[in-house]
Tab-separated table of N, CA and C in Angstrom:
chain	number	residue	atom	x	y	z
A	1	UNK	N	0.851	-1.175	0.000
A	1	UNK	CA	0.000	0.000	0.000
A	1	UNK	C	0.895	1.235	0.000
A	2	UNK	N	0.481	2.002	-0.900
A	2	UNK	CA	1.625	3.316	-0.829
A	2	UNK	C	1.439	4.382	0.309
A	3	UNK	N	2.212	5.668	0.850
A	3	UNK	CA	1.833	6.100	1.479
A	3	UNK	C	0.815	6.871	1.429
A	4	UNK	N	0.522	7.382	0.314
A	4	UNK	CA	-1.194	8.280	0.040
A	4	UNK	C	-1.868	7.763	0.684
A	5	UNK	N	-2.065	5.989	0.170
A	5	UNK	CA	-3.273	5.488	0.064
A	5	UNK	C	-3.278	4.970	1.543
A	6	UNK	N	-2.505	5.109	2.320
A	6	UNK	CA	-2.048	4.317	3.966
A	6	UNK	C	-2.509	5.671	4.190
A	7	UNK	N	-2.461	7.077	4.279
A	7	UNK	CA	-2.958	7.823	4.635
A	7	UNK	C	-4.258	8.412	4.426
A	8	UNK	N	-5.224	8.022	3.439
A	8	UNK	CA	-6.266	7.792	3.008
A	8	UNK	C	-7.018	7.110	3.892
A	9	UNK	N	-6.961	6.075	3.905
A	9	UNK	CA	-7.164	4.891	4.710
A	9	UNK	C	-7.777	5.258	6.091
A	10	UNK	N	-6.389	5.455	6.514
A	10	UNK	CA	-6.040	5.832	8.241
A	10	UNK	C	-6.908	7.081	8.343
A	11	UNK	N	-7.015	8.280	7.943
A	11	UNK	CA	-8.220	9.579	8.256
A	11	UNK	C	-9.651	8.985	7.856
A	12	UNK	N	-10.069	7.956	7.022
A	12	UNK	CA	-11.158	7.541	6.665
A	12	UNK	C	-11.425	6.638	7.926
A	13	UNK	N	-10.965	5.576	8.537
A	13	UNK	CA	-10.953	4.766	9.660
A	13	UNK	C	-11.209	5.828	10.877
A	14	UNK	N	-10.398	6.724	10.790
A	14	UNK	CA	-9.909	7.953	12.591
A	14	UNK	C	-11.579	8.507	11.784
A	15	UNK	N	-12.226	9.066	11.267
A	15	UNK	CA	-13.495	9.708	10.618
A	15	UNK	C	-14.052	8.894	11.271
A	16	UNK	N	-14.186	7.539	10.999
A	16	UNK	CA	-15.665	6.605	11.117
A	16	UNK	C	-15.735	6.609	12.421
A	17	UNK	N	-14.111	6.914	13.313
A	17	UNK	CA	-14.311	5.864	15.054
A	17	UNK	C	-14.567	7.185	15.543
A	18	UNK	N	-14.391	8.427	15.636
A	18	UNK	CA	-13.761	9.734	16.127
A	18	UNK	C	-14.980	10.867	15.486
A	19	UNK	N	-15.375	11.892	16.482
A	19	UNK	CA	-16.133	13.024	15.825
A	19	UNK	C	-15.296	14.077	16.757
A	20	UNK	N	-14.973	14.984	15.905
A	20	UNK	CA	-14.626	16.563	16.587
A	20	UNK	C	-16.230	17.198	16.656
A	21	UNK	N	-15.851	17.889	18.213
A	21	UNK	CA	-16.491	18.388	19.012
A	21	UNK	C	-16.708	19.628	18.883
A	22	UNK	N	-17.245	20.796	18.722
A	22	UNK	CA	-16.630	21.840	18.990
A	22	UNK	C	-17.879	23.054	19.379
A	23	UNK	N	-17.551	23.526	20.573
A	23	UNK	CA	-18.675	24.414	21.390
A	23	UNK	C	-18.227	25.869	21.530
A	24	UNK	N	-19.313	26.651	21.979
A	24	UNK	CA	-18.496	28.238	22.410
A	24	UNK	C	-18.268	27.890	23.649
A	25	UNK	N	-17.670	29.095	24.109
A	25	UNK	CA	-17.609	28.761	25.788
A	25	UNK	C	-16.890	30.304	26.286
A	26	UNK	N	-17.837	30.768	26.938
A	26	UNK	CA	-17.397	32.347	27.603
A	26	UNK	C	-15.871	32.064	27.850
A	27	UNK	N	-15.133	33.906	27.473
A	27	UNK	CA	-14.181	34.102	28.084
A	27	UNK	C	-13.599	33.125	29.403
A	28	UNK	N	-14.271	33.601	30.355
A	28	UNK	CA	-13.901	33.411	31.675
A	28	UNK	C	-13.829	31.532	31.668
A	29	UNK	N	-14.918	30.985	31.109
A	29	UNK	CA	-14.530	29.501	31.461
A	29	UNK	C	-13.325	29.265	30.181
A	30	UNK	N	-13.391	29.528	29.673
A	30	UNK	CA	-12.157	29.296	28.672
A	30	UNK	C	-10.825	30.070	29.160
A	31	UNK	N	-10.833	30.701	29.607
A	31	UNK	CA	-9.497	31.142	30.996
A	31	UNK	C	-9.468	30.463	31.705
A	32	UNK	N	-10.151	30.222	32.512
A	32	UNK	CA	-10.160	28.828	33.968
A	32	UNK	C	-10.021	27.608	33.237
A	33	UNK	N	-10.224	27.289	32.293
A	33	UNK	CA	-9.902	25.857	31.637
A	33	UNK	C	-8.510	25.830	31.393
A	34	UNK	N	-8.051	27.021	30.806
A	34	UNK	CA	-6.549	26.831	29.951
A	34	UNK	C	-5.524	27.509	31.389
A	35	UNK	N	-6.019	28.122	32.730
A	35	UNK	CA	-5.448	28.073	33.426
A	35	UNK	C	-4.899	26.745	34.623
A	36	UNK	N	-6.286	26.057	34.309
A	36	UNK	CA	-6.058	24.308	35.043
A	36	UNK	C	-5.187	23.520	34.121
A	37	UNK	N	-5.231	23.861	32.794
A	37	UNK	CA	-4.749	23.030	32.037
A	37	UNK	C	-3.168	23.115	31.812
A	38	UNK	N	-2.740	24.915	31.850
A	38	UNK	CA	-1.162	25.241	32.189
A	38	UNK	C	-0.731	24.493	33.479
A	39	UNK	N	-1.597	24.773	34.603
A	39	UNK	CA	-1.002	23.994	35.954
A	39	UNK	C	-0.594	23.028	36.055
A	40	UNK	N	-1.574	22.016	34.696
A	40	UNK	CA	-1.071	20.512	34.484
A	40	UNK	C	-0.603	20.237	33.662
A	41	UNK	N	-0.177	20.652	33.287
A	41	UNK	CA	0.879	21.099	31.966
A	41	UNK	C	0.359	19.947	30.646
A	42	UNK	N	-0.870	20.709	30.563
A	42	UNK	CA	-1.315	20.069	29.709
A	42	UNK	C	-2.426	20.948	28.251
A	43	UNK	N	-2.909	20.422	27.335
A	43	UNK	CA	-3.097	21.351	26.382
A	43	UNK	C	-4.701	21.849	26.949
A	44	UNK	N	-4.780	22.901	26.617
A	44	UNK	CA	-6.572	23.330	26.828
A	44	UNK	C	-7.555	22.541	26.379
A	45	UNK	N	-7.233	21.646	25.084
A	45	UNK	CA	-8.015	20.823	24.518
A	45	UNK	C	-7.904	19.782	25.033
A	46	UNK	N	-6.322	19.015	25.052
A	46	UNK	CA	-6.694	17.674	25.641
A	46	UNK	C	-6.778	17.668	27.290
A	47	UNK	N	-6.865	19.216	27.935
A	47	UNK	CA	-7.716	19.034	29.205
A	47	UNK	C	-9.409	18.802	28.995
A	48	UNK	N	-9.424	19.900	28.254
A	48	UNK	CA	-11.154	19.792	27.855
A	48	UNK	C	-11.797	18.242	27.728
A	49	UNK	N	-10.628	17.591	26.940
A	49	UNK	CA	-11.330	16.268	26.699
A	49	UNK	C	-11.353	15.205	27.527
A	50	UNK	N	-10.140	15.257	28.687
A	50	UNK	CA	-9.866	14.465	29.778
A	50	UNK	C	-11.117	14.869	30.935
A	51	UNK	N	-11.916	15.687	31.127
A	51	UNK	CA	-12.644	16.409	31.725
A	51	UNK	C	-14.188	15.951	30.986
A	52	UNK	N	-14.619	15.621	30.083
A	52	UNK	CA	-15.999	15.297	29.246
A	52	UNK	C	-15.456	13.798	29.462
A	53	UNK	N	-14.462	12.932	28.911
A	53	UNK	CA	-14.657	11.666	28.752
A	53	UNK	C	-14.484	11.109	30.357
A	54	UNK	N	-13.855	11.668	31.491
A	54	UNK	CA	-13.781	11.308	32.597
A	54	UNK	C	-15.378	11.253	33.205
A	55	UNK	N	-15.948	12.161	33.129
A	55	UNK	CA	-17.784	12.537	33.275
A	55	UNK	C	-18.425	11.518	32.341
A	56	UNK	N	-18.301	11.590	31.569
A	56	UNK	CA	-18.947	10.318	30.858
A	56	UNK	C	-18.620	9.116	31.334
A	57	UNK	N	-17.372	8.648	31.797
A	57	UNK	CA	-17.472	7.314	32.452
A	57	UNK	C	-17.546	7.164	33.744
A	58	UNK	N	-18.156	8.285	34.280
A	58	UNK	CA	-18.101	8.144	35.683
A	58	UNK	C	-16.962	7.633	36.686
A	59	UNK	N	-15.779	8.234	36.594
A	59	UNK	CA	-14.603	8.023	37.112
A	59	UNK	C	-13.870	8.998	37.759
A	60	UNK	N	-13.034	8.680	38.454
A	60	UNK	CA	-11.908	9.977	38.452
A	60	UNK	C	-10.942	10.428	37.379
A	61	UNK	N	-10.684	11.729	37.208
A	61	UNK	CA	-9.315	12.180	36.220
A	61	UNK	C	-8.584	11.365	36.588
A	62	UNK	N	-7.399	11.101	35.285
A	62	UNK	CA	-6.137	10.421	35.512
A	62	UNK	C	-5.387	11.629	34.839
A	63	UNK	N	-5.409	12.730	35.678
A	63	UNK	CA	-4.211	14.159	35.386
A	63	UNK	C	-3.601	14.129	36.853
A	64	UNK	N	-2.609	13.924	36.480
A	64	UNK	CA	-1.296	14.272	37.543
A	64	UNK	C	-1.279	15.705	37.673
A	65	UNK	N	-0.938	16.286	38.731
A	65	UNK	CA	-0.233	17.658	38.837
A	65	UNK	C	0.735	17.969	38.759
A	66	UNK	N	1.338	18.930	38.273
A	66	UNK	CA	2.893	18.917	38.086
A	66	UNK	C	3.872	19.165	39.387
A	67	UNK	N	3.251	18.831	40.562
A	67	UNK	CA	4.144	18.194	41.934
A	67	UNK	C	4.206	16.934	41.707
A	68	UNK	N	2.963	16.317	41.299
A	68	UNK	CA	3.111	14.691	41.277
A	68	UNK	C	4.127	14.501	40.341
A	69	UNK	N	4.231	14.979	39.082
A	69	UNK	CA	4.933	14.804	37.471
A	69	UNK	C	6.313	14.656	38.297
A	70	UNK	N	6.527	16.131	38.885
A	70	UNK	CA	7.955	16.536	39.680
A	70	UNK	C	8.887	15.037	40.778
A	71	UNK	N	7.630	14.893	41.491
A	71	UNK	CA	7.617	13.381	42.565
A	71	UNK	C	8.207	12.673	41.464
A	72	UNK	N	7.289	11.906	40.649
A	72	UNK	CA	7.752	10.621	39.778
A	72	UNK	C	9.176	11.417	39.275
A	73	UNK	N	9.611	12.159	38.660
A	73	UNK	CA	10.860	12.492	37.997
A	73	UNK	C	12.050	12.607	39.144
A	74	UNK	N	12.028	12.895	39.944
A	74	UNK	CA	12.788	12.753	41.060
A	74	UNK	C	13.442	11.557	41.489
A	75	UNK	N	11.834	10.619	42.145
A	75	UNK	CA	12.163	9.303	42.040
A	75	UNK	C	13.019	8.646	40.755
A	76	UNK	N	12.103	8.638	39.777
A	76	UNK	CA	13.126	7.834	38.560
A	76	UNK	C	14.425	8.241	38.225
A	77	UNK	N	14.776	9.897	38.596
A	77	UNK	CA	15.943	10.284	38.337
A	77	UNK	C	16.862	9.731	39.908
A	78	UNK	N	16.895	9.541	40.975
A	78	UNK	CA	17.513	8.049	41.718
A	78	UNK	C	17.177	7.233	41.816
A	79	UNK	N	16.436	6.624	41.135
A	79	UNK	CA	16.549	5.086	40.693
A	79	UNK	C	17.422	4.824	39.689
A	80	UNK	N	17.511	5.762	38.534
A	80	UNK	CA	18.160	5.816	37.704
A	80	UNK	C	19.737	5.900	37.940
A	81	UNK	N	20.052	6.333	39.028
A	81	UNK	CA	21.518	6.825	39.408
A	81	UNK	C	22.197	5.455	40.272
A	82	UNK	N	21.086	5.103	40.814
A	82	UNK	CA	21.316	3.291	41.520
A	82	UNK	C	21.339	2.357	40.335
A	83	UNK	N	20.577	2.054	39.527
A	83	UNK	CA	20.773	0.960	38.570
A	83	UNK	C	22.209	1.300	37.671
A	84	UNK	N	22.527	2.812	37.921
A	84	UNK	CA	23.982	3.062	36.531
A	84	UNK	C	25.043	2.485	37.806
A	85	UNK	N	25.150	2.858	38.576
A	85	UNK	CA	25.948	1.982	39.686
A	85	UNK	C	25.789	0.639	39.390
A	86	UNK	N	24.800	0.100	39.384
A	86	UNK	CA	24.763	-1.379	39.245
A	86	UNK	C	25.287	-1.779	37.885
A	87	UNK	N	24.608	-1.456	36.796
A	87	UNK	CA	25.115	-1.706	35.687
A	87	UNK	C	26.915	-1.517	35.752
A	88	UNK	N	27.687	-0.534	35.846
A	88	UNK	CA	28.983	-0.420	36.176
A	88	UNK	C	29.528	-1.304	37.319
A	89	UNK	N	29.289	-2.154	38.242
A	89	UNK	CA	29.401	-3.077	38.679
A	89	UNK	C	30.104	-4.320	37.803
A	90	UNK	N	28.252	-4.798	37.395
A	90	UNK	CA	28.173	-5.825	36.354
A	90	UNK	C	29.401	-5.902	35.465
A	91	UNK	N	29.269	-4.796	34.736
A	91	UNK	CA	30.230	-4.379	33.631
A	91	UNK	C	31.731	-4.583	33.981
A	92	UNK	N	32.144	-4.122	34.956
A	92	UNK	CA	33.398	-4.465	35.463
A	92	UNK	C	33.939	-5.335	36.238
A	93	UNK	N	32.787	-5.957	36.374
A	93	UNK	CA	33.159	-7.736	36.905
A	93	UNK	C	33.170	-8.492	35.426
A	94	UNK	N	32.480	-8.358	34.761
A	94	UNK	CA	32.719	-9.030	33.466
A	94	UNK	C	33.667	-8.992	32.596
A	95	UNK	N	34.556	-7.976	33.148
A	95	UNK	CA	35.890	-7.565	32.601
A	95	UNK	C	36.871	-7.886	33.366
A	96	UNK	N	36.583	-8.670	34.457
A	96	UNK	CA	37.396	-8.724	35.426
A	96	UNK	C	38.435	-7.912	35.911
A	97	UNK	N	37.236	-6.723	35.800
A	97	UNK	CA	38.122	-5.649	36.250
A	97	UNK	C	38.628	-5.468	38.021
A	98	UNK	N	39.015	-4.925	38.768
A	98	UNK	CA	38.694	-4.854	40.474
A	98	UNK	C	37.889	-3.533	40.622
A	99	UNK	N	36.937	-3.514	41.907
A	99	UNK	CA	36.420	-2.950	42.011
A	99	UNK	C	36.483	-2.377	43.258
A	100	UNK	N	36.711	-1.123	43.653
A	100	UNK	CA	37.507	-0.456	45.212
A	100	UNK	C	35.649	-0.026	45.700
A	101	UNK	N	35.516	-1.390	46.445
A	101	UNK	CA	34.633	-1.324	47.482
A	101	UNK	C	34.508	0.197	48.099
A	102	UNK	N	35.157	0.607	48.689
A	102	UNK	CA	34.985	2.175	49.278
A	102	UNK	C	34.371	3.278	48.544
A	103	UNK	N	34.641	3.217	47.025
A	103	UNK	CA	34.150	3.930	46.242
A	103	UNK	C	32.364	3.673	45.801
A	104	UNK	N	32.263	2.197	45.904
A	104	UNK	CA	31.178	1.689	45.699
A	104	UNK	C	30.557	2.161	47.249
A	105	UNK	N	30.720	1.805	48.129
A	105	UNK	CA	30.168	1.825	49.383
A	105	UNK	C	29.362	3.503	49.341
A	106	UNK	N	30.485	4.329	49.454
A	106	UNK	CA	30.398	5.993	49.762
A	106	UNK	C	29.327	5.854	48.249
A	107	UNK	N	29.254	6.101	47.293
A	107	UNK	CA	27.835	6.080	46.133
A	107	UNK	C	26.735	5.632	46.336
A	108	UNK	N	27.070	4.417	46.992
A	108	UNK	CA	25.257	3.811	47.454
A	108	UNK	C	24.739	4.672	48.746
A	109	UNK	N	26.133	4.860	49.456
A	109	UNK	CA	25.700	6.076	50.715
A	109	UNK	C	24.110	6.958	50.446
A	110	UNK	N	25.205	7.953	49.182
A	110	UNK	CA	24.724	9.102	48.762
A	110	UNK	C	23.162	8.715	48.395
A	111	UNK	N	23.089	7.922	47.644
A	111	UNK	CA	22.018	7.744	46.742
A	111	UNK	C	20.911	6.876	47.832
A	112	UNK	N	21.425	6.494	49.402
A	112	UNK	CA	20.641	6.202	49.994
A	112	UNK	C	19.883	7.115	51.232
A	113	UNK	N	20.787	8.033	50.821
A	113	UNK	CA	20.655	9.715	51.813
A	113	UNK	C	19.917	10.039	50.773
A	114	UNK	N	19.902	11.146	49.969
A	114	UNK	CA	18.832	10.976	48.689
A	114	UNK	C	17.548	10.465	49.001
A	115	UNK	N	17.563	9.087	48.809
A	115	UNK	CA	16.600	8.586	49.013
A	115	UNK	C	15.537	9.153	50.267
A	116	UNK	N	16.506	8.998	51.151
A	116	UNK	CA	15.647	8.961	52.820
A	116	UNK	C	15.181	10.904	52.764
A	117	UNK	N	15.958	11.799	51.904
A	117	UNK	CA	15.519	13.317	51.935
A	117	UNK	C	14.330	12.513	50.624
A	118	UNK	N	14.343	12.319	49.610
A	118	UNK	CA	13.098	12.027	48.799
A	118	UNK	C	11.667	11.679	49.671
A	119	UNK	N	11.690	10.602	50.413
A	119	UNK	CA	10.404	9.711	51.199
A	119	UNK	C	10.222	10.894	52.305
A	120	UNK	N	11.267	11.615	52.956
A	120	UNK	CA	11.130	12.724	53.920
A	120	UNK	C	10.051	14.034	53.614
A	121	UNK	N	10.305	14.205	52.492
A	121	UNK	CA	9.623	15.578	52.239
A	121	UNK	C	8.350	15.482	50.958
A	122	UNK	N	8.125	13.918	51.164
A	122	UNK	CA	6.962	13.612	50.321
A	122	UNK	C	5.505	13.137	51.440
């Protein structure tokens, strides 16, 4: 299938499953929308739509706030700093390289101080 016709296709399929929406909506709620939606760092529209399809299924939002966003990036950014330790481990035992325990020791320190200020101020 060439790409025209793969793109043909694909907007004719997204048409049949998908309808755009589109309403007025005063100043002021269209400020308070795109001001919730900066907070969550997210677009005015695909807040708008996380907000109608959440109401329609009778659920809670699944929008993070950008403290939570901040939380998870924190975390993964030392987790991330423990597994490159580990990986460099691995790596240099497989090379049979030596590895000066003290240096290893004082890194997991850090990254376990880290840790205990992370769980502290959450």
């Amino acid at each position: 299938m060439s790409k025209t016709n793969y793109q043909k296709e694909y907007k004719k399929s997204y048409k049949q499953k998908n309808k755009i929406v589109t309403f007025p909506l005063s100043i002021a709620f269209h400020d308070e929308l795109k001001r919730r939606a900066i907070y969550l760092d997210l677009k005015t529209n695909s807040y708008a739509k996380n907000i109608i399809t959440t109401f329609l299924n009778n659920s809670t939002p699944k929008i993070l706030t950008y403290e939570q966003k901040e939380f998870i990036n924190e975390y993964i950014r030392i987790s991330r700093g423990i597994a490159n330790n580990i990986n460099q481990i691995a790596h240099k035992t497989n090379l049979n390289e030596t590895i000066d325990i003290n240096i290893l020791i004082n890194a997991l320190r850090i990254y376990e101080d880290e840790f205990k200020k992370f769980i502290t101020k959450s």
